[in-house]
Amino acid sequence: MFNFLKGVVGGSGGGQKDLPYNIGDPYPSAWSSWSHFRGTSKDDGSPVSIFSLSGSNPQDGRLAAGRNGVKRLRTVRHPNILSFLYSTEVETVDGSGTKVTIYIVTEPAMPLYEKIKELSLEGTQRDEYYAWGLHQIAKAVSFLNNDCKLVHGNVCLESVVVTQTLDWKLHAFDVLSEYDGTSGTATGPMLPYEWLVGSQYKSVELAKSDWVAIRKSPPWAIDSWGLGCLIYEIFSGMKLGKTEELRNTASIPKSLLPDYQRLLSSTPSRRLNASKLIENSEYFQNKLVDTIHFMEILSLKDSVEKDTFFRKLPNLTEQLPRQIVLKKLFPLLTSALEYGSATAPALTALLKIGSWLSAEEYTLKVLPTIIKLFASNDRAIRVALLQHIDQYGESLSAQAVDEQVYPHVATGFVDTSSILRELTLKSMLIMAPKLSQRNLSGSLLKYLSKLQVDEEPAIRTNTTILLGNIASYLNDGTRKRVLINAFTVRALRDTFSPARGAGVMALCATSSYYDTTEIATRILPNIVVLTIDPDSDVRSKVFQAVDQFMQILKQSNEKSNAGDTAHAGSLGLSSMPGNAGLLEWAMSSLTLKGKPLDQAPIAASNSVRPVTTTTAASSGLIETPSMAPVRVSSSSDFADAPAPPSPTLTDGWGEIENGVHEEQYSDKDGWDDIKPLEEPKPSSALANIQAAQKRPVSQPKPQAATSLRSKSTVKAVATKDEDDDLWGSIAVPTPKIASKSLKVKTSGAVEDDDPWAAIAAPPPTTKAKPLSAGRGRGTKAAAPKLGAQRINRTSSSGMQ
């Protein structure tokens, strides 16, 4: 029976070789006859603490007290009591006899005395840390005395250990016993193993073994005395040698002195309860204690309190002991963020504390939390992550970005919040180099194609800038298909002037990717038009771009004349690797106070030219604040596909909506519908110019152009016969002053070679209508006849 009970108390295991832990180096000190070792688990290598107690006689009183300590430590659980993991008892036989050893395995911890020397705290930081530690031990003692009705019996410096998170925890439960003062029949010692307690730590009644007085005293009387001894040892920096030393209060803080004296009262009933020590002492009211206490009960706080606390935390951490912030506050902060109890401002504090860690620790402790947060549905958390991506983005591995981060970040491209769309866009500058070609060319370009027609002008501008910066990460085929179309067909035709300027600068920054044919036939014709842009900044950039591309063509020509066989397309100005930093972000759309009505991209072709006569309503013109009316032609000129009619409608550059969220992406990325321009043939161009010169002055049936996103519908004057007119956009405009009324029949046909026809005064546009006139177009009044006639009242719809 005894062996069975011993096995239950001692735990499983047949000997030290069967111990599932490796015993390491010992610590210099431990409580009573115990030895304290560092240790690791054989399963996963996690650190532990191993306590051992040996005796030559199985009936040794120290072993009996040790078994009591194992049983109590296993059954008593509290955040401020050392956590039990495993125990066993080993018997070994040698030449002199049998040796019994008890092993206790706990969470990793080290003696308090050793940790204090290691931290070497001074001044206010030392007092704050001591206050936090004493606060924890007082809670543990209060739990034993008031809640469990247990008496520890030997609270002192050696019975306190410090965990890896710098928490103080109580252990050494060998003397611990139930308080039986309420039982009137109890006799004998209340603490069977009180002889293990050093005489310097015994209170007056315990030193006299006055069990009657002890039972009449409150349950906390003995342990409150022990708390007083602990306070003395902590602040004096040495172990208590004899009881009389407790009278020396020179090292005790003044704010703690009254409570210290009450803890050591000679009358047991007047000693201060540990719970009252926590509540009443002003010594425990400091920044460190308040901060850690708030974090520990964070789930009980409302959102306003959380938000206020986390906004102050980054500055507060500068004032707290660095080691305590890293080992105590940091784990609490990461846990709160992962489980959703912390608000978005907590991320700022997390990244600030993380900056104090080494690169290896940062990878192990900070990045896993950040990666988990990207899956959060809290929009404020997602915004905070993207706002601070420059602080941690470089530390993320390419695999983590491509597989874990990007799928969650990409949802921001289609978010209803413009703030989130813009931050998502800007984050790609850091993430793009780490994306696979599948995500880069397949998924990302689809989203950027949609953002180039976004309703926010700054987002459209920054999309162009991003494309210029990530061009080096695209493969050659994608660059050929996307860049020129994105920069010319969309960016250069945007009504937002910074967007046009961004398109010009993007073309310059990516000049090394274009051959001379593309420069001459697709780039220069599009940017030269902007030399008359109403915005001076755009004009200056255009002139610089024209000079740059002309220089490329000149160099190509010189090398061709010199017989150089190198490919002319490689003669572009060298760009920086990756193009990162060549283009700066435009102003944020979050700071725009208002936006004009025409900030959305217009459905214009390259046929943009000033017109000096006629009116916008009758000739299909758009009025701009600082320039002459601009003609918008509906015919195709340099691009075979029309421009997008509105950012809120289907963009027209590819099947974007049907493939954004699909697992397998198609080859279409939003720009492949824009076909490359073919070099115009001289004969055809000449024929077009001649046809334009012979075009009659008045048009019989003007056609409506593409609808623009404005308050009034703009009508174009070009006809369907101009679809193949590649030079129409730069041809000399024909005079437009002619008779506007199609119903007026002039006395004679206007001769094409009449030099006065263009400036002749138009004939009157009003005339009397006969009563019998029909409502059909082109009907004329019937000639009058003599005599009575029958009036034909048939419907005018049948008249032609």
PDB file of C-alpha atoms in Angstrom, residues 160-412:
ATOM      1  CA  VAL A 160      10.546  32.855  -5.090  1.00  0.00           C
ATOM      2  CA  VAL A 161      11.665  32.146  -8.649  1.00  0.00           C
ATOM      3  CA  VAL A 162      11.439  34.214 -11.853  1.00  0.00           C
ATOM      4  CA  THR A 163      10.103  32.826 -15.150  1.00  0.00           C
ATOM      5  CA  GLN A 164      11.249  33.673 -18.674  1.00  0.00           C
ATOM      6  CA  THR A 165       8.624  36.420 -18.853  1.00  0.00           C
ATOM      7  CA  LEU A 166      10.118  37.972 -15.651  1.00  0.00           C
ATOM      8  CA  ASP A 167       7.105  36.991 -13.561  1.00  0.00           C
ATOM      9  CA  TRP A 168       7.711  36.248  -9.902  1.00  0.00           C
ATOM     10  CA  LYS A 169       6.275  32.942  -8.761  1.00  0.00           C
ATOM     11  CA  LEU A 170       6.010  31.240  -5.402  1.00  0.00           C
ATOM     12  CA  HIS A 171       7.154  27.654  -4.828  1.00  0.00           C
ATOM     13  CA  ALA A 172       8.804  25.543  -2.029  1.00  0.00           C
ATOM     14  CA  PHE A 173       5.606  24.009  -0.684  1.00  0.00           C
ATOM     15  CA  ASP A 174       7.290  21.492   1.639  1.00  0.00           C
ATOM     16  CA  VAL A 175       6.059  23.239   4.779  1.00  0.00           C
ATOM     17  CA  LEU A 176       2.646  24.167   3.392  1.00  0.00           C
ATOM     18  CA  SER A 177      -0.297  22.925   5.455  1.00  0.00           C
ATOM     19  CA  GLU A 178      -3.990  23.593   6.128  1.00  0.00           C
ATOM     20  CA  TYR A 179      -4.990  26.259   8.616  1.00  0.00           C
ATOM     21  CA  ASP A 180      -6.974  24.554  11.383  1.00  0.00           C
ATOM     22  CA  GLY A 181      -7.529  27.510  13.669  1.00  0.00           C
ATOM     23  CA  THR A 182     -11.289  27.227  13.296  1.00  0.00           C
ATOM     24  CA  SER A 183     -11.240  23.722  14.772  1.00  0.00           C
ATOM     25  CA  GLY A 184     -11.433  23.841  18.545  1.00  0.00           C
ATOM     26  CA  THR A 185     -10.263  20.253  18.980  1.00  0.00           C
ATOM     27  CA  ALA A 186      -7.025  20.557  16.999  1.00  0.00           C
ATOM     28  CA  THR A 187      -3.877  19.854  18.951  1.00  0.00           C
ATOM     29  CA  GLY A 188      -0.208  19.502  18.174  1.00  0.00           C
ATOM     30  CA  PRO A 189       1.776  21.341  15.501  1.00  0.00           C
ATOM     31  CA  MET A 190      -0.244  22.944  12.717  1.00  0.00           C
ATOM     32  CA  LEU A 191       2.841  22.880  10.500  1.00  0.00           C
ATOM     33  CA  PRO A 192       4.383  19.385  10.760  1.00  0.00           C
ATOM     34  CA  TYR A 193       7.534  20.446   8.863  1.00  0.00           C
ATOM     35  CA  GLU A 194       8.082  23.853  10.423  1.00  0.00           C
ATOM     36  CA  TRP A 195      11.529  22.678  11.541  1.00  0.00           C
ATOM     37  CA  LEU A 196      12.675  23.171   7.908  1.00  0.00           C
ATOM     38  CA  VAL A 197      12.170  26.954   8.294  1.00  0.00           C
ATOM     39  CA  GLY A 198      15.252  28.940   9.256  1.00  0.00           C
ATOM     40  CA  SER A 199      15.068  30.615  12.631  1.00  0.00           C
ATOM     41  CA  GLN A 200      15.640  34.083  11.106  1.00  0.00           C
ATOM     42  CA  TYR A 201      12.396  33.743   9.145  1.00  0.00           C
ATOM     43  CA  LYS A 202      10.194  32.623  12.046  1.00  0.00           C
ATOM     44  CA  SER A 203       7.741  35.006  13.636  1.00  0.00           C
ATOM     45  CA  VAL A 204       7.699  35.393  17.402  1.00  0.00           C
ATOM     46  CA  GLU A 205       4.882  32.892  18.010  1.00  0.00           C
ATOM     47  CA  LEU A 206       6.271  30.372  15.515  1.00  0.00           C
ATOM     48  CA  ALA A 207       9.733  30.580  17.069  1.00  0.00           C
ATOM     49  CA  LYS A 208       8.144  29.720  20.458  1.00  0.00           C
ATOM     50  CA  SER A 209       6.005  26.969  18.833  1.00  0.00           C
ATOM     51  CA  ASP A 210       2.998  28.610  20.505  1.00  0.00           C
ATOM     52  CA  TRP A 211       0.379  26.691  18.511  1.00  0.00           C
ATOM     53  CA  VAL A 212      -2.463  27.976  20.652  1.00  0.00           C
ATOM     54  CA  ALA A 213      -1.595  31.580  19.778  1.00  0.00           C
ATOM     55  CA  ILE A 214      -1.067  30.607  16.168  1.00  0.00           C
ATOM     56  CA  ARG A 215      -4.502  29.009  15.928  1.00  0.00           C
ATOM     57  CA  LYS A 216      -6.058  32.102  17.480  1.00  0.00           C
ATOM     58  CA  SER A 217      -4.316  34.294  14.908  1.00  0.00           C
ATOM     59  CA  PRO A 218      -5.730  34.937  11.413  1.00  0.00           C
ATOM     60  CA  PRO A 219      -4.625  32.566   8.595  1.00  0.00           C
ATOM     61  CA  TRP A 220      -2.308  35.186   7.073  1.00  0.00           C
ATOM     62  CA  ALA A 221      -0.331  35.980  10.242  1.00  0.00           C
ATOM     63  CA  ILE A 222       2.663  33.690   9.542  1.00  0.00           C
ATOM     64  CA  ASP A 223       2.879  34.415   5.836  1.00  0.00           C
ATOM     65  CA  SER A 224       2.501  38.195   6.323  1.00  0.00           C
ATOM     66  CA  TRP A 225       5.634  38.008   8.475  1.00  0.00           C
ATOM     67  CA  GLY A 226       7.315  36.119   5.662  1.00  0.00           C
ATOM     68  CA  LEU A 227       6.329  38.877   3.174  1.00  0.00           C
ATOM     69  CA  GLY A 228       8.067  41.392   5.443  1.00  0.00           C
ATOM     70  CA  CYS A 229      11.220  39.258   5.389  1.00  0.00           C
ATOM     71  CA  LEU A 230      11.048  39.056   1.579  1.00  0.00           C
ATOM     72  CA  ILE A 231      10.736  42.853   1.248  1.00  0.00           C
ATOM     73  CA  TYR A 232      13.784  43.350   3.441  1.00  0.00           C
ATOM     74  CA  GLU A 233      15.913  40.887   1.462  1.00  0.00           C
ATOM     75  CA  ILE A 234      14.919  42.411  -1.873  1.00  0.00           C
ATOM     76  CA  PHE A 235      15.745  46.005  -1.053  1.00  0.00           C
ATOM     77  CA  SER A 236      18.795  45.306   1.102  1.00  0.00           C
ATOM     78  CA  GLY A 237      20.259  43.086  -1.598  1.00  0.00           C
ATOM     79  CA  MET A 238      21.299  40.331   0.829  1.00  0.00           C
ATOM     80  CA  LYS A 239      19.775  37.337   2.545  1.00  0.00           C
ATOM     81  CA  LEU A 240      18.398  37.761   6.038  1.00  0.00           C
ATOM     82  CA  GLY A 241      20.968  36.613   8.641  1.00  0.00           C
ATOM     83  CA  LYS A 242      18.966  37.102  11.819  1.00  0.00           C
ATOM     84  CA  THR A 243      15.582  38.429  12.871  1.00  0.00           C
ATOM     85  CA  GLU A 244      17.012  41.649  14.399  1.00  0.00           C
ATOM     86  CA  GLU A 245      18.097  42.860  10.967  1.00  0.00           C
ATOM     87  CA  LEU A 246      14.454  43.465  10.086  1.00  0.00           C
ATOM     88  CA  ARG A 247      14.592  46.627  12.236  1.00  0.00           C
ATOM     89  CA  ASN A 248      16.944  48.256   9.739  1.00  0.00           C
ATOM     90  CA  THR A 249      14.559  50.155   7.442  1.00  0.00           C
ATOM     91  CA  ALA A 250      17.069  52.408   5.688  1.00  0.00           C
ATOM     92  CA  SER A 251      16.717  50.542   2.370  1.00  0.00           C
ATOM     93  CA  ILE A 252      12.910  50.310   2.444  1.00  0.00           C
ATOM     94  CA  PRO A 253      11.101  52.861   0.166  1.00  0.00           C
ATOM     95  CA  LYS A 254       9.204  55.470   2.145  1.00  0.00           C
ATOM     96  CA  SER A 255       5.937  54.744   0.342  1.00  0.00           C
ATOM     97  CA  LEU A 256       6.208  51.082   1.381  1.00  0.00           C
ATOM     98  CA  LEU A 257       7.530  51.607   4.922  1.00  0.00           C
ATOM     99  CA  PRO A 258       4.171  51.849   6.773  1.00  0.00           C
ATOM    100  CA  ASP A 259       2.939  48.590   5.216  1.00  0.00           C
ATOM    101  CA  TYR A 260       6.299  46.947   5.885  1.00  0.00           C
ATOM    102  CA  GLN A 261       6.013  47.797   9.584  1.00  0.00           C
ATOM    103  CA  ARG A 262       2.469  46.438   9.769  1.00  0.00           C
ATOM    104  CA  LEU A 263       3.528  43.177   8.122  1.00  0.00           C
ATOM    105  CA  LEU A 264       6.124  42.695  10.882  1.00  0.00           C
ATOM    106  CA  SER A 265       3.859  43.638  13.792  1.00  0.00           C
ATOM    107  CA  SER A 266       4.666  41.733  16.983  1.00  0.00           C
ATOM    108  CA  THR A 267       0.946  41.107  17.486  1.00  0.00           C
ATOM    109  CA  PRO A 268      -0.216  38.436  14.999  1.00  0.00           C
ATOM    110  CA  SER A 269      -3.781  39.720  14.808  1.00  0.00           C
ATOM    111  CA  ARG A 270      -2.610  43.195  13.779  1.00  0.00           C
ATOM    112  CA  ARG A 271      -0.485  42.072  10.880  1.00  0.00           C
ATOM    113  CA  LEU A 272      -1.509  43.337   7.445  1.00  0.00           C
ATOM    114  CA  ASN A 273      -3.377  40.910   5.218  1.00  0.00           C
ATOM    115  CA  ALA A 274      -1.670  40.353   1.845  1.00  0.00           C
ATOM    116  CA  SER A 275      -4.891  41.325   0.053  1.00  0.00           C
ATOM    117  CA  LYS A 276      -4.928  44.674   1.878  1.00  0.00           C
ATOM    118  CA  LEU A 277      -1.296  45.212   0.981  1.00  0.00           C
ATOM    119  CA  ILE A 278      -2.208  45.051  -2.718  1.00  0.00           C
ATOM    120  CA  GLU A 279      -5.213  47.350  -2.384  1.00  0.00           C
ATOM    121  CA  ASN A 280      -3.921  50.046  -0.069  1.00  0.00           C
ATOM    122  CA  SER A 281      -0.269  50.581  -0.770  1.00  0.00           C
ATOM    123  CA  GLU A 282       0.553  53.564  -2.948  1.00  0.00           C
ATOM    124  CA  TYR A 283       3.842  51.864  -3.711  1.00  0.00           C
ATOM    125  CA  PHE A 284       2.109  49.565  -6.193  1.00  0.00           C
ATOM    126  CA  GLN A 285       0.585  52.461  -8.133  1.00  0.00           C
ATOM    127  CA  ASN A 286       3.169  52.957 -10.885  1.00  0.00           C
ATOM    128  CA  LYS A 287       3.350  52.832 -14.668  1.00  0.00           C
ATOM    129  CA  LEU A 288       4.690  49.300 -14.938  1.00  0.00           C
ATOM    130  CA  VAL A 289       2.162  47.733 -12.605  1.00  0.00           C
ATOM    131  CA  ASP A 290      -0.744  49.621 -14.162  1.00  0.00           C
ATOM    132  CA  THR A 291       0.350  48.753 -17.718  1.00  0.00           C
ATOM    133  CA  ILE A 292       0.782  45.036 -17.077  1.00  0.00           C
ATOM    134  CA  HIS A 293      -2.413  44.885 -15.059  1.00  0.00           C
ATOM    135  CA  PHE A 294      -4.358  46.528 -17.901  1.00  0.00           C
ATOM    136  CA  MET A 295      -2.950  44.045 -20.401  1.00  0.00           C
ATOM    137  CA  GLU A 296      -3.866  41.089 -18.213  1.00  0.00           C
ATOM    138  CA  ILE A 297      -7.516  42.139 -17.967  1.00  0.00           C
ATOM    139  CA  LEU A 298      -7.710  43.522 -21.506  1.00  0.00           C
ATOM    140  CA  SER A 299     -10.748  41.427 -22.427  1.00  0.00           C
ATOM    141  CA  LEU A 300     -12.754  43.215 -19.723  1.00  0.00           C
ATOM    142  CA  LYS A 301     -12.087  46.693 -21.122  1.00  0.00           C
ATOM    143  CA  ASP A 302     -14.305  48.489 -23.621  1.00  0.00           C
ATOM    144  CA  SER A 303     -13.133  49.656 -27.033  1.00  0.00           C
ATOM    145  CA  VAL A 304     -12.628  53.281 -25.976  1.00  0.00           C
ATOM    146  CA  GLU A 305     -10.351  52.302 -23.091  1.00  0.00           C
ATOM    147  CA  LYS A 306      -8.400  49.942 -25.324  1.00  0.00           C
ATOM    148  CA  ASP A 307      -7.940  52.539 -28.029  1.00  0.00           C
ATOM    149  CA  THR A 308      -6.729  55.172 -25.560  1.00  0.00           C
ATOM    150  CA  PHE A 309      -4.339  52.740 -23.893  1.00  0.00           C
ATOM    151  CA  PHE A 310      -2.734  51.440 -27.080  1.00  0.00           C
ATOM    152  CA  ARG A 311      -2.247  54.934 -28.484  1.00  0.00           C
ATOM    153  CA  LYS A 312      -0.200  55.832 -25.392  1.00  0.00           C
ATOM    154  CA  LEU A 313       1.657  52.517 -25.214  1.00  0.00           C
ATOM    155  CA  PRO A 314       4.454  53.269 -27.766  1.00  0.00           C
ATOM    156  CA  ASN A 315       5.607  56.288 -25.748  1.00  0.00           C
ATOM    157  CA  LEU A 316       5.056  54.478 -22.478  1.00  0.00           C
ATOM    158  CA  THR A 317       7.340  51.611 -23.418  1.00  0.00           C
ATOM    159  CA  GLU A 318      10.251  54.062 -23.630  1.00  0.00           C
ATOM    160  CA  GLN A 319       9.874  54.799 -19.924  1.00  0.00           C
ATOM    161  CA  LEU A 320       9.638  51.190 -18.718  1.00  0.00           C
ATOM    162  CA  PRO A 321      12.533  48.760 -18.146  1.00  0.00           C
ATOM    163  CA  ARG A 322      13.567  47.452 -21.574  1.00  0.00           C
ATOM    164  CA  GLN A 323      13.949  43.822 -20.475  1.00  0.00           C
ATOM    165  CA  ILE A 324      10.511  43.775 -18.859  1.00  0.00           C
ATOM    166  CA  VAL A 325       8.908  45.284 -21.943  1.00  0.00           C
ATOM    167  CA  LEU A 326      10.519  42.674 -24.194  1.00  0.00           C
ATOM    168  CA  LYS A 327       9.906  39.630 -22.019  1.00  0.00           C
ATOM    169  CA  LYS A 328       6.630  40.512 -20.320  1.00  0.00           C
ATOM    170  CA  LEU A 329       4.692  43.153 -22.239  1.00  0.00           C
ATOM    171  CA  PHE A 330       5.629  41.926 -25.700  1.00  0.00           C
ATOM    172  CA  PRO A 331       4.180  38.390 -25.254  1.00  0.00           C
ATOM    173  CA  LEU A 332       0.984  39.875 -23.822  1.00  0.00           C
ATOM    174  CA  LEU A 333       0.720  42.246 -26.772  1.00  0.00           C
ATOM    175  CA  THR A 334       1.218  39.571 -29.427  1.00  0.00           C
ATOM    176  CA  SER A 335      -1.321  37.316 -27.743  1.00  0.00           C
ATOM    177  CA  ALA A 336      -3.882  40.129 -27.564  1.00  0.00           C
ATOM    178  CA  LEU A 337      -3.474  40.893 -31.279  1.00  0.00           C
ATOM    179  CA  GLU A 338      -3.679  37.273 -32.380  1.00  0.00           C
ATOM    180  CA  TYR A 339      -6.839  36.591 -30.417  1.00  0.00           C
ATOM    181  CA  GLY A 340      -8.570  39.836 -31.367  1.00  0.00           C
ATOM    182  CA  SER A 341      -8.773  41.553 -27.981  1.00  0.00           C
ATOM    183  CA  ALA A 342      -6.421  44.375 -29.027  1.00  0.00           C
ATOM    184  CA  THR A 343      -7.332  47.257 -31.313  1.00  0.00           C
ATOM    185  CA  ALA A 344      -5.478  48.461 -34.408  1.00  0.00           C
ATOM    186  CA  PRO A 345      -3.219  51.022 -32.594  1.00  0.00           C
ATOM    187  CA  ALA A 346      -1.624  48.075 -30.755  1.00  0.00           C
ATOM    188  CA  LEU A 347       0.188  47.206 -33.981  1.00  0.00           C
ATOM    189  CA  THR A 348       2.252  50.389 -33.700  1.00  0.00           C
ATOM    190  CA  ALA A 349       3.441  49.362 -30.245  1.00  0.00           C
ATOM    191  CA  LEU A 350       4.155  45.827 -31.454  1.00  0.00           C
ATOM    192  CA  LEU A 351       6.381  47.039 -34.272  1.00  0.00           C
ATOM    193  CA  LYS A 352       8.182  49.499 -32.033  1.00  0.00           C
ATOM    194  CA  ILE A 353       8.986  46.849 -29.440  1.00  0.00           C
ATOM    195  CA  GLY A 354       9.900  44.432 -32.211  1.00  0.00           C
ATOM    196  CA  SER A 355      12.498  46.894 -33.510  1.00  0.00           C
ATOM    197  CA  TRP A 356      14.464  46.305 -30.298  1.00  0.00           C
ATOM    198  CA  LEU A 357      14.815  42.593 -31.057  1.00  0.00           C
ATOM    199  CA  SER A 358      17.572  40.952 -33.016  1.00  0.00           C
ATOM    200  CA  ALA A 359      16.891  39.858 -36.597  1.00  0.00           C
ATOM    201  CA  GLU A 360      16.516  36.227 -35.547  1.00  0.00           C
ATOM    202  CA  GLU A 361      14.147  37.044 -32.683  1.00  0.00           C
ATOM    203  CA  TYR A 362      12.169  39.363 -34.949  1.00  0.00           C
ATOM    204  CA  THR A 363      11.629  36.540 -37.430  1.00  0.00           C
ATOM    205  CA  LEU A 364      10.562  34.122 -34.701  1.00  0.00           C
ATOM    206  CA  LYS A 365       8.411  36.404 -32.552  1.00  0.00           C
ATOM    207  CA  VAL A 366       7.063  39.278 -34.660  1.00  0.00           C
ATOM    208  CA  LEU A 367       6.541  38.020 -38.203  1.00  0.00           C
ATOM    209  CA  PRO A 368       4.287  35.034 -37.312  1.00  0.00           C
ATOM    210  CA  THR A 369       1.915  37.406 -35.539  1.00  0.00           C
ATOM    211  CA  ILE A 370       1.880  39.837 -38.467  1.00  0.00           C
ATOM    212  CA  ILE A 371       1.183  37.069 -40.975  1.00  0.00           C
ATOM    213  CA  LYS A 372      -1.769  35.896 -38.866  1.00  0.00           C
ATOM    214  CA  LEU A 373      -3.139  39.433 -38.690  1.00  0.00           C
ATOM    215  CA  PHE A 374      -3.400  39.675 -42.481  1.00  0.00           C
ATOM    216  CA  ALA A 375      -6.242  37.159 -42.279  1.00  0.00           C
ATOM    217  CA  SER A 376      -8.189  39.481 -39.949  1.00  0.00           C
ATOM    218  CA  ASN A 377     -11.558  40.822 -41.084  1.00  0.00           C
ATOM    219  CA  ASP A 378     -11.080  43.978 -39.022  1.00  0.00           C
ATOM    220  CA  ARG A 379     -10.635  46.759 -41.565  1.00  0.00           C
ATOM    221  CA  ALA A 380      -8.767  48.936 -39.046  1.00  0.00           C
ATOM    222  CA  ILE A 381      -6.210  46.160 -38.488  1.00  0.00           C
ATOM    223  CA  ARG A 382      -5.737  45.728 -42.243  1.00  0.00           C
ATOM    224  CA  VAL A 383      -5.237  49.471 -42.703  1.00  0.00           C
ATOM    225  CA  ALA A 384      -2.678  49.566 -39.878  1.00  0.00           C
ATOM    226  CA  LEU A 385      -0.793  46.621 -41.384  1.00  0.00           C
ATOM    227  CA  LEU A 386      -0.549  48.306 -44.772  1.00  0.00           C
ATOM    228  CA  GLN A 387       0.405  51.669 -43.294  1.00  0.00           C
ATOM    229  CA  HIS A 388       3.418  50.139 -41.544  1.00  0.00           C
ATOM    230  CA  ILE A 389       4.442  47.597 -44.188  1.00  0.00           C
ATOM    231  CA  ASP A 390       7.691  49.461 -44.799  1.00  0.00           C
ATOM    232  CA  GLN A 391       8.797  48.497 -41.273  1.00  0.00           C
ATOM    233  CA  TYR A 392       8.425  44.736 -41.658  1.00  0.00           C
ATOM    234  CA  GLY A 393       7.906  44.057 -45.369  1.00  0.00           C
ATOM    235  CA  GLU A 394      11.574  43.447 -46.130  1.00  0.00           C
ATOM    236  CA  SER A 395      11.763  40.818 -43.378  1.00  0.00           C
ATOM    237  CA  LEU A 396       8.952  38.709 -44.844  1.00  0.00           C
ATOM    238  CA  SER A 397      10.114  35.753 -46.881  1.00  0.00           C
ATOM    239  CA  ALA A 398       9.081  35.435 -50.528  1.00  0.00           C
ATOM    240  CA  GLN A 399       7.198  32.234 -49.798  1.00  0.00           C
ATOM    241  CA  ALA A 400       5.236  33.797 -46.938  1.00  0.00           C
ATOM    242  CA  VAL A 401       4.309  36.811 -49.071  1.00  0.00           C
ATOM    243  CA  ASP A 402       3.264  34.771 -52.089  1.00  0.00           C
ATOM    244  CA  GLU A 403       1.323  32.054 -50.267  1.00  0.00           C
ATOM    245  CA  GLN A 404       0.079  33.587 -47.014  1.00  0.00           C
ATOM    246  CA  VAL A 405       0.081  37.371 -47.229  1.00  0.00           C
ATOM    247  CA  TYR A 406      -0.815  38.332 -50.803  1.00  0.00           C
ATOM    248  CA  PRO A 407      -4.096  36.326 -51.046  1.00  0.00           C
ATOM    249  CA  HIS A 408      -5.440  38.330 -48.109  1.00  0.00           C
ATOM    250  CA  VAL A 409      -3.964  41.673 -49.178  1.00  0.00           C
ATOM    251  CA  ALA A 410      -5.413  41.326 -52.690  1.00  0.00           C
ATOM    252  CA  THR A 411      -8.950  41.620 -51.340  1.00  0.00           C
ATOM    253  CA  GLY A 412      -8.171  45.286 -50.666  1.00  0.00           C
TER     254      GLY A 412
END
